[in-house]
């Protein structure tokens, strides 16, 4: 069997939208880090409203969504390439190695970037897990997340488990059958709300150490779940079309958006006076500009091309050939209705 890249197939609207939401949320956390802004906290004093709000609704809330969807996406890639290649796992290996290279270059502009560690964890954890039955992947993912929380760790320590949970979710065909799981999604939302109601007050009592303890990590996962359920709920309403028009282009070009946002932050940081400052309103303004530019640019690009710029490069290097970029009609979107 020859290795022929599959054509751009149907898209999962909810997955793209969730990925787009994660791109926006992660940007809010990355701008202060990239620009080396100073903390607004005074030792022993209360956290100011804007940074407190960011801690509660943004920081550590969107990387779990992104990590989970990374596992989903690699599972979908493996399934799609299995019909076109005799050794699909070799393609997955190459895909992760290429991502590591992109991440290493991106690291030059953003030392705290996630692509390189995601690629390494994918090679060490996700790739071997593709040989396991789906129940074992799900159990392993849950076990790794619980272990990370029990050890009082957060951040990257949660990523291996979230990767595996995403892989298992795709193996159980949940992303393409969300319309059958409305009640379960609602129950998950209630559970996340209960956990958030318990853990957020603990995090509020010690916001200065937010992100470095189990309480904030559990709260982060719970709020990430609430963001996910809330978006899936909105996508069942009349607002679906407008929300997809904004979030889907970001999700389909997530790699380009993530790397491009770093370049735009570095470009705008000086004029906005962000480096070594506490100008959080200006930071939010820069983030808003980047999101608007990202949405408009992605919509323009995807109206003409099948893949985002970096997504296309990633695809070409994965399959080791030039794959078609231009397209006629937009690819179909799978809608769970």
CSV table of C-alpha atoms in Angstrom, one decimal:
chain,number,residue,atom,x,y,z
A,1,UNK,CA,0.0,0.0,0.0
A,2,UNK,CA,1.4,3.4,-0.9
A,3,UNK,CA,1.4,6.3,1.4
A,4,UNK,CA,-1.0,8.8,-0.1
A,5,UNK,CA,-2.3,11.7,2.0
A,6,UNK,CA,-6.1,11.6,2.2
A,7,UNK,CA,-8.0,14.6,0.8
A,8,UNK,CA,-9.3,17.2,3.2
A,9,UNK,CA,-12.3,15.4,4.6
A,10,UNK,CA,-15.3,16.3,6.7
A,11,UNK,CA,-14.6,18.5,9.7
A,12,UNK,CA,-15.9,18.0,13.2
A,13,UNK,CA,-17.5,21.4,13.9
A,14,UNK,CA,-17.5,21.0,17.7
A,15,UNK,CA,-13.8,19.9,17.8
A,16,UNK,CA,-12.7,22.8,15.7
A,17,UNK,CA,-14.8,25.3,17.8
A,18,UNK,CA,-13.4,23.9,21.1
A,19,UNK,CA,-9.8,24.2,19.7
A,20,UNK,CA,-10.5,27.8,18.6
A,21,UNK,CA,-11.8,28.6,22.1
A,22,UNK,CA,-8.6,27.1,23.6
A,23,UNK,CA,-6.5,29.2,21.2
A,24,UNK,CA,-8.1,32.4,22.6
A,25,UNK,CA,-7.8,31.3,26.2
A,26,UNK,CA,-4.2,30.2,25.9
A,27,UNK,CA,-3.3,33.6,24.3
A,28,UNK,CA,-4.5,35.4,27.5
A,29,UNK,CA,-2.0,33.4,29.5
A,30,UNK,CA,0.8,33.7,27.0
A,31,UNK,CA,0.9,37.4,26.4
A,32,UNK,CA,2.2,38.3,29.9
A,33,UNK,CA,4.8,35.5,29.8
A,34,UNK,CA,6.1,36.4,26.3
A,35,UNK,CA,6.4,40.1,27.1
A,36,UNK,CA,7.9,39.4,30.6
A,37,UNK,CA,5.3,41.6,32.3
A,38,UNK,CA,5.7,42.2,36.0
A,39,UNK,CA,3.3,40.8,38.6
A,40,UNK,CA,0.7,43.3,39.9
A,41,UNK,CA,0.6,41.5,43.3
A,42,UNK,CA,2.1,43.1,46.4
A,43,UNK,CA,3.5,40.6,49.0
A,44,UNK,CA,0.8,39.8,51.5
A,45,UNK,CA,-1.8,41.9,49.7
A,46,UNK,CA,-4.9,41.0,47.8
A,47,UNK,CA,-4.7,40.3,44.1
A,48,UNK,CA,-6.1,43.1,41.9
A,49,UNK,CA,-9.4,42.4,40.0
A,50,UNK,CA,-8.0,41.9,36.5
A,51,UNK,CA,-5.3,39.4,37.4
A,52,UNK,CA,-7.6,37.6,39.9
A,53,UNK,CA,-10.3,37.3,37.1
A,54,UNK,CA,-7.6,35.9,34.7
A,55,UNK,CA,-6.5,33.3,37.3
A,56,UNK,CA,-10.1,32.2,37.8
A,57,UNK,CA,-11.4,32.0,34.2
A,58,UNK,CA,-8.3,31.7,32.0
A,59,UNK,CA,-5.0,30.6,33.5
A,60,UNK,CA,-4.8,26.7,33.5
A,61,UNK,CA,-8.3,26.6,32.1
A,62,UNK,CA,-7.6,26.2,28.4
A,63,UNK,CA,-4.5,24.2,28.2
A,64,UNK,CA,-6.4,21.1,29.4
A,65,UNK,CA,-8.8,21.5,26.5
A,66,UNK,CA,-6.0,21.9,24.1
A,67,UNK,CA,-4.1,18.9,25.5
A,68,UNK,CA,-7.3,16.7,25.4
A,69,UNK,CA,-8.0,17.7,21.8
A,70,UNK,CA,-4.4,17.0,20.9
A,71,UNK,CA,-5.1,13.4,21.8
A,72,UNK,CA,-8.3,13.4,19.9
A,73,UNK,CA,-6.7,14.9,16.8
A,74,UNK,CA,-3.8,12.4,16.6
A,75,UNK,CA,-6.3,9.5,16.9
A,76,UNK,CA,-8.3,11.0,14.0
A,77,UNK,CA,-5.1,11.4,12.0
A,78,UNK,CA,-4.1,7.8,12.7
A,79,UNK,CA,-7.6,6.5,11.6
A,80,UNK,CA,-7.6,8.6,8.5
A,81,UNK,CA,-4.1,7.6,7.4
A,82,UNK,CA,-4.7,3.9,8.1
A,83,UNK,CA,-6.6,3.5,4.9
A,84,UNK,CA,-3.9,5.3,2.8
A,85,UNK,CA,-0.7,4.0,4.3
A,86,UNK,CA,0.7,0.6,5.1
A,87,UNK,CA,2.4,1.9,8.2
A,88,UNK,CA,0.2,4.6,9.7
A,89,UNK,CA,2.1,4.7,13.0
A,90,UNK,CA,5.3,5.6,11.1
A,91,UNK,CA,3.4,8.6,9.7
A,92,UNK,CA,2.3,9.5,13.3
A,93,UNK,CA,5.9,9.2,14.4
A,94,UNK,CA,7.0,11.5,11.6
A,95,UNK,CA,4.1,13.9,12.4
A,96,UNK,CA,5.3,14.2,16.0
A,97,UNK,CA,8.9,14.6,15.0
A,98,UNK,CA,8.0,17.5,12.6
A,99,UNK,CA,6.0,19.1,15.4
A,100,UNK,CA,9.0,18.9,17.7
A,101,UNK,CA,11.0,20.7,15.1
A,102,UNK,CA,8.4,23.4,14.7
A,103,UNK,CA,8.3,23.7,18.5
A,104,UNK,CA,12.1,24.0,18.8
A,105,UNK,CA,12.0,26.9,16.4
A,106,UNK,CA,9.0,28.5,18.2
A,107,UNK,CA,10.9,28.2,21.4
A,108,UNK,CA,13.3,30.9,20.2
A,109,UNK,CA,10.4,33.4,20.5
A,110,UNK,CA,8.5,31.9,23.3
A,111,UNK,CA,10.7,29.8,25.8
A,112,UNK,CA,7.6,28.6,27.6
A,113,UNK,CA,5.9,27.3,24.4
A,114,UNK,CA,4.0,23.9,24.4
A,115,UNK,CA,4.6,22.4,21.0
A,116,UNK,CA,8.0,20.8,21.8
A,117,UNK,CA,6.9,19.2,25.1
A,118,UNK,CA,3.6,18.1,23.5
A,119,UNK,CA,5.5,16.4,20.7
A,120,UNK,CA,7.9,14.6,23.1
A,121,UNK,CA,5.1,13.5,25.4
A,122,UNK,CA,3.2,12.3,22.3
A,123,UNK,CA,6.2,10.2,21.2
A,124,UNK,CA,6.6,8.7,24.7
A,125,UNK,CA,3.0,8.3,25.7
A,126,UNK,CA,0.5,8.6,22.8
A,127,UNK,CA,2.3,6.6,20.1
A,128,UNK,CA,2.8,3.5,22.3
A,129,UNK,CA,-0.8,3.8,23.6
A,130,UNK,CA,-2.2,3.4,20.0
A,131,UNK,CA,-1.5,-0.4,20.4
A,132,UNK,CA,-3.6,-0.6,23.5
A,133,UNK,CA,-7.4,-1.4,23.7
A,134,UNK,CA,-9.5,1.7,24.2
A,135,UNK,CA,-10.6,0.8,27.7
A,136,UNK,CA,-6.9,0.5,28.8
A,137,UNK,CA,-6.1,3.9,27.2
A,138,UNK,CA,-9.1,5.5,29.1
A,139,UNK,CA,-8.1,3.9,32.4
A,140,UNK,CA,-4.5,4.9,31.9
A,141,UNK,CA,-5.4,8.4,31.1
A,142,UNK,CA,-7.6,8.8,34.2
A,143,UNK,CA,-5.0,7.2,36.4
A,144,UNK,CA,-2.3,9.5,35.2
A,145,UNK,CA,-4.4,12.6,35.8
A,146,UNK,CA,-5.4,11.4,39.3
A,147,UNK,CA,-1.8,10.6,40.1
A,148,UNK,CA,-0.6,14.0,38.9
A,149,UNK,CA,-3.2,15.7,41.1
A,150,UNK,CA,-2.4,13.5,44.1
A,151,UNK,CA,1.2,14.4,43.9
A,152,UNK,CA,0.3,18.1,44.0
A,153,UNK,CA,1.6,18.8,40.5
A,154,UNK,CA,-0.1,20.6,37.6
A,155,UNK,CA,0.8,22.0,34.1
A,156,UNK,CA,2.8,19.6,32.0
A,157,UNK,CA,2.3,16.8,34.6
A,158,UNK,CA,-1.4,16.6,33.6
A,159,UNK,CA,-0.7,16.5,29.9
A,160,UNK,CA,0.1,12.7,29.4
A,161,UNK,CA,-3.2,11.8,31.1
A,162,UNK,CA,-5.2,14.3,29.1
A,163,UNK,CA,-3.6,13.1,25.9
A,164,UNK,CA,-4.7,9.6,26.7
A,165,UNK,CA,-8.2,10.6,27.6
A,166,UNK,CA,-8.5,12.5,24.3
A,167,UNK,CA,-7.2,9.4,22.4
A,168,UNK,CA,-9.7,7.2,24.2
A,169,UNK,CA,-12.6,9.6,23.5
A,170,UNK,CA,-11.8,9.4,19.8
A,171,UNK,CA,-11.6,5.6,20.0
A,172,UNK,CA,-15.1,5.5,21.5
A,173,UNK,CA,-16.3,7.7,18.6
A,174,UNK,CA,-17.7,10.3,20.9
A,175,UNK,CA,-16.6,13.5,18.9
A,176,UNK,CA,-18.6,12.4,15.9
A,177,UNK,CA,-21.6,11.3,17.9
A,178,UNK,CA,-22.0,14.2,20.3
A,179,UNK,CA,-25.7,14.6,19.4
A,180,UNK,CA,-26.3,11.3,21.2
A,181,UNK,CA,-24.7,12.4,24.4
A,182,UNK,CA,-26.6,15.5,25.4
A,183,UNK,CA,-27.7,14.1,28.8
A,184,UNK,CA,-24.2,12.8,29.6
A,185,UNK,CA,-22.7,16.2,28.7
A,186,UNK,CA,-25.2,17.9,31.0
A,187,UNK,CA,-24.3,15.6,33.8
A,188,UNK,CA,-20.6,16.2,33.2
A,189,UNK,CA,-21.3,20.0,33.4
A,190,UNK,CA,-23.1,19.6,36.7
A,191,UNK,CA,-20.2,17.5,38.1
A,192,UNK,CA,-17.7,20.1,36.9
A,193,UNK,CA,-19.8,22.9,38.5
A,194,UNK,CA,-19.8,21.1,41.8
A,195,UNK,CA,-16.1,20.5,41.8
A,196,UNK,CA,-15.5,24.2,40.8
A,197,UNK,CA,-17.8,25.4,43.5
A,198,UNK,CA,-15.7,23.5,46.1
A,199,UNK,CA,-12.2,24.3,44.7
A,200,UNK,CA,-12.5,27.8,43.5
A,201,UNK,CA,-12.9,29.3,47.0
A,202,UNK,CA,-9.8,27.5,48.0
A,203,UNK,CA,-7.9,28.9,45.1
A,204,UNK,CA,-9.4,32.4,45.8
A,205,UNK,CA,-8.0,32.2,49.4
A,206,UNK,CA,-4.4,31.8,48.0
A,207,UNK,CA,-4.3,33.3,44.5
A,208,UNK,CA,-0.6,34.2,44.9
A,209,UNK,CA,0.2,30.5,44.7
A,210,UNK,CA,-2.3,29.7,42.0
A,211,UNK,CA,-1.0,27.2,39.6
A,212,UNK,CA,1.4,25.6,42.0
A,213,UNK,CA,-0.9,23.5,44.1
A,214,UNK,CA,-3.5,20.8,43.8
A,215,UNK,CA,-6.5,23.0,44.5
A,216,UNK,CA,-5.8,25.3,41.6
A,217,UNK,CA,-5.1,22.3,39.3
A,218,UNK,CA,-8.4,20.7,40.2
A,219,UNK,CA,-10.2,24.0,39.8
A,220,UNK,CA,-8.5,24.4,36.4
A,221,UNK,CA,-9.7,21.1,35.2
A,222,UNK,CA,-13.2,21.8,36.5
A,223,UNK,CA,-13.5,25.2,34.9
A,224,UNK,CA,-12.0,23.7,31.6
A,225,UNK,CA,-14.9,21.2,31.7
A,226,UNK,CA,-17.4,24.1,32.3
A,227,UNK,CA,-16.0,26.0,29.3
A,228,UNK,CA,-16.3,22.9,27.2
A,229,UNK,CA,-19.9,22.1,28.3
A,230,UNK,CA,-20.9,25.7,27.9
A,231,UNK,CA,-19.6,25.9,24.4
A,232,UNK,CA,-21.2,22.6,23.4
A,233,UNK,CA,-24.5,23.9,24.9
A,234,UNK,CA,-24.3,27.2,22.9
A,235,UNK,CA,-23.7,25.2,19.7
A,236,UNK,CA,-27.1,23.6,20.2
A,237,UNK,CA,-28.8,27.0,20.1
A,238,UNK,CA,-29.5,29.6,17.4
A,239,UNK,CA,-26.2,31.2,18.1
A,240,UNK,CA,-24.4,28.2,16.6
A,241,UNK,CA,-23.7,29.7,13.2
A,242,UNK,CA,-22.2,32.9,14.6
A,243,UNK,CA,-20.1,31.1,17.2
A,244,UNK,CA,-18.8,28.7,14.6
A,245,UNK,CA,-18.0,31.6,12.2
A,246,UNK,CA,-15.6,33.0,14.8
A,247,UNK,CA,-14.1,29.9,16.5
A,248,UNK,CA,-13.9,27.4,13.6
A,249,UNK,CA,-11.4,29.3,11.6
A,250,UNK,CA,-9.2,29.6,14.7
A,251,UNK,CA,-9.5,25.9,15.4
A,252,UNK,CA,-8.7,24.8,11.8
A,253,UNK,CA,-5.6,26.9,11.8
A,254,UNK,CA,-4.6,26.4,15.5
A,255,UNK,CA,-0.9,25.7,14.8
A,256,UNK,CA,-0.6,28.8,12.6
A,257,UNK,CA,-2.5,30.8,15.2
A,258,UNK,CA,-0.4,29.7,18.1
A,259,UNK,CA,2.9,30.4,16.4
A,260,UNK,CA,1.6,33.5,14.6
A,261,UNK,CA,0.3,35.0,17.9
A,262,UNK,CA,3.8,34.8,19.3
A,263,UNK,CA,5.2,36.9,16.4
A,264,UNK,CA,2.3,39.4,16.8
A,265,UNK,CA,2.9,39.7,20.5
A,266,UNK,CA,6.6,40.4,20.0
A,267,UNK,CA,5.7,43.0,17.3
A,268,UNK,CA,3.0,44.8,19.4
A,269,UNK,CA,4.6,44.5,22.9
A,270,UNK,CA,6.9,47.5,22.5
A,271,UNK,CA,4.3,50.0,21.1
A,272,UNK,CA,1.8,48.8,23.8
A,273,UNK,CA,4.4,49.3,26.5
A,274,UNK,CA,4.0,45.8,27.9
A,275,UNK,CA,7.6,44.6,28.7
A,276,UNK,CA,8.4,44.9,32.4
A,277,UNK,CA,5.1,46.6,33.0
A,278,UNK,CA,1.8,45.9,34.8
A,279,UNK,CA,-0.4,47.3,32.1
A,280,UNK,CA,-3.0,44.6,32.1
A,281,UNK,CA,-5.7,46.6,30.2
A,282,UNK,CA,-3.1,47.1,27.4
A,283,UNK,CA,-2.3,43.4,27.5
A,284,UNK,CA,-6.0,42.6,27.1
A,285,UNK,CA,-6.2,45.0,24.2
A,286,UNK,CA,-3.2,43.4,22.4
A,287,UNK,CA,-4.8,40.0,22.9
A,288,UNK,CA,-8.1,41.2,21.4
A,289,UNK,CA,-6.3,42.7,18.4
A,290,UNK,CA,-4.5,39.4,17.8
A,291,UNK,CA,-7.8,37.4,18.0
A,292,UNK,CA,-9.6,39.7,15.6
A,293,UNK,CA,-6.6,39.6,13.2
A,294,UNK,CA,-6.5,35.8,13.6
A,295,UNK,CA,-10.1,35.3,12.8
A,296,UNK,CA,-10.2,37.6,9.8
A,297,UNK,CA,-7.0,36.2,8.4
A,298,UNK,CA,-8.1,32.6,8.9
A,299,UNK,CA,-11.5,33.2,7.3
A,300,UNK,CA,-9.8,34.8,4.2
A,301,UNK,CA,-7.2,32.0,4.0
A,302,UNK,CA,-9.6,29.1,4.4
A,303,UNK,CA,-11.9,30.5,1.8
A,304,UNK,CA,-9.1,29.9,-0.7
A,305,UNK,CA,-7.0,27.0,0.7
A,306,UNK,CA,-7.7,23.7,2.4
A,307,UNK,CA,-5.2,24.0,5.3
A,308,UNK,CA,-3.7,26.8,7.3
A,309,UNK,CA,-0.1,27.8,6.2
A,310,UNK,CA,1.7,25.9,9.0
A,311,UNK,CA,-0.8,23.1,8.9
A,312,UNK,CA,0.0,22.6,5.2
A,313,UNK,CA,3.7,22.5,5.9
A,314,UNK,CA,3.2,20.1,8.7
A,315,UNK,CA,1.1,17.9,6.4
A,316,UNK,CA,3.6,18.0,3.6
A,317,UNK,CA,6.5,17.0,5.9
A,318,UNK,CA,4.4,14.3,7.5
A,319,UNK,CA,3.6,12.6,4.2
A,320,UNK,CA,6.9,13.7,2.7
A,321,UNK,CA,5.3,15.1,-0.5
A,322,UNK,CA,3.6,18.2,-1.6
A,323,UNK,CA,-0.1,17.9,-0.9
A,324,UNK,CA,-2.8,20.0,-2.6
A,325,UNK,CA,-3.4,23.4,-0.9
A,326,UNK,CA,-6.0,25.1,-3.0
A,327,UNK,CA,-9.5,23.9,-3.0
A,328,UNK,CA,-12.9,24.6,-4.6
A,329,UNK,CA,-15.8,24.3,-2.2
A,330,UNK,CA,-15.3,24.4,1.5
A,331,UNK,CA,-14.9,20.9,3.1
A,332,UNK,CA,-18.0,19.5,4.5
A,333,UNK,CA,-18.7,20.0,8.2
A,334,UNK,CA,-20.1,17.2,10.3
A,335,UNK,CA,-22.9,18.6,12.4
A,336,UNK,CA,-24.3,16.4,15.2
A,337,UNK,CA,-28.0,17.2,14.5
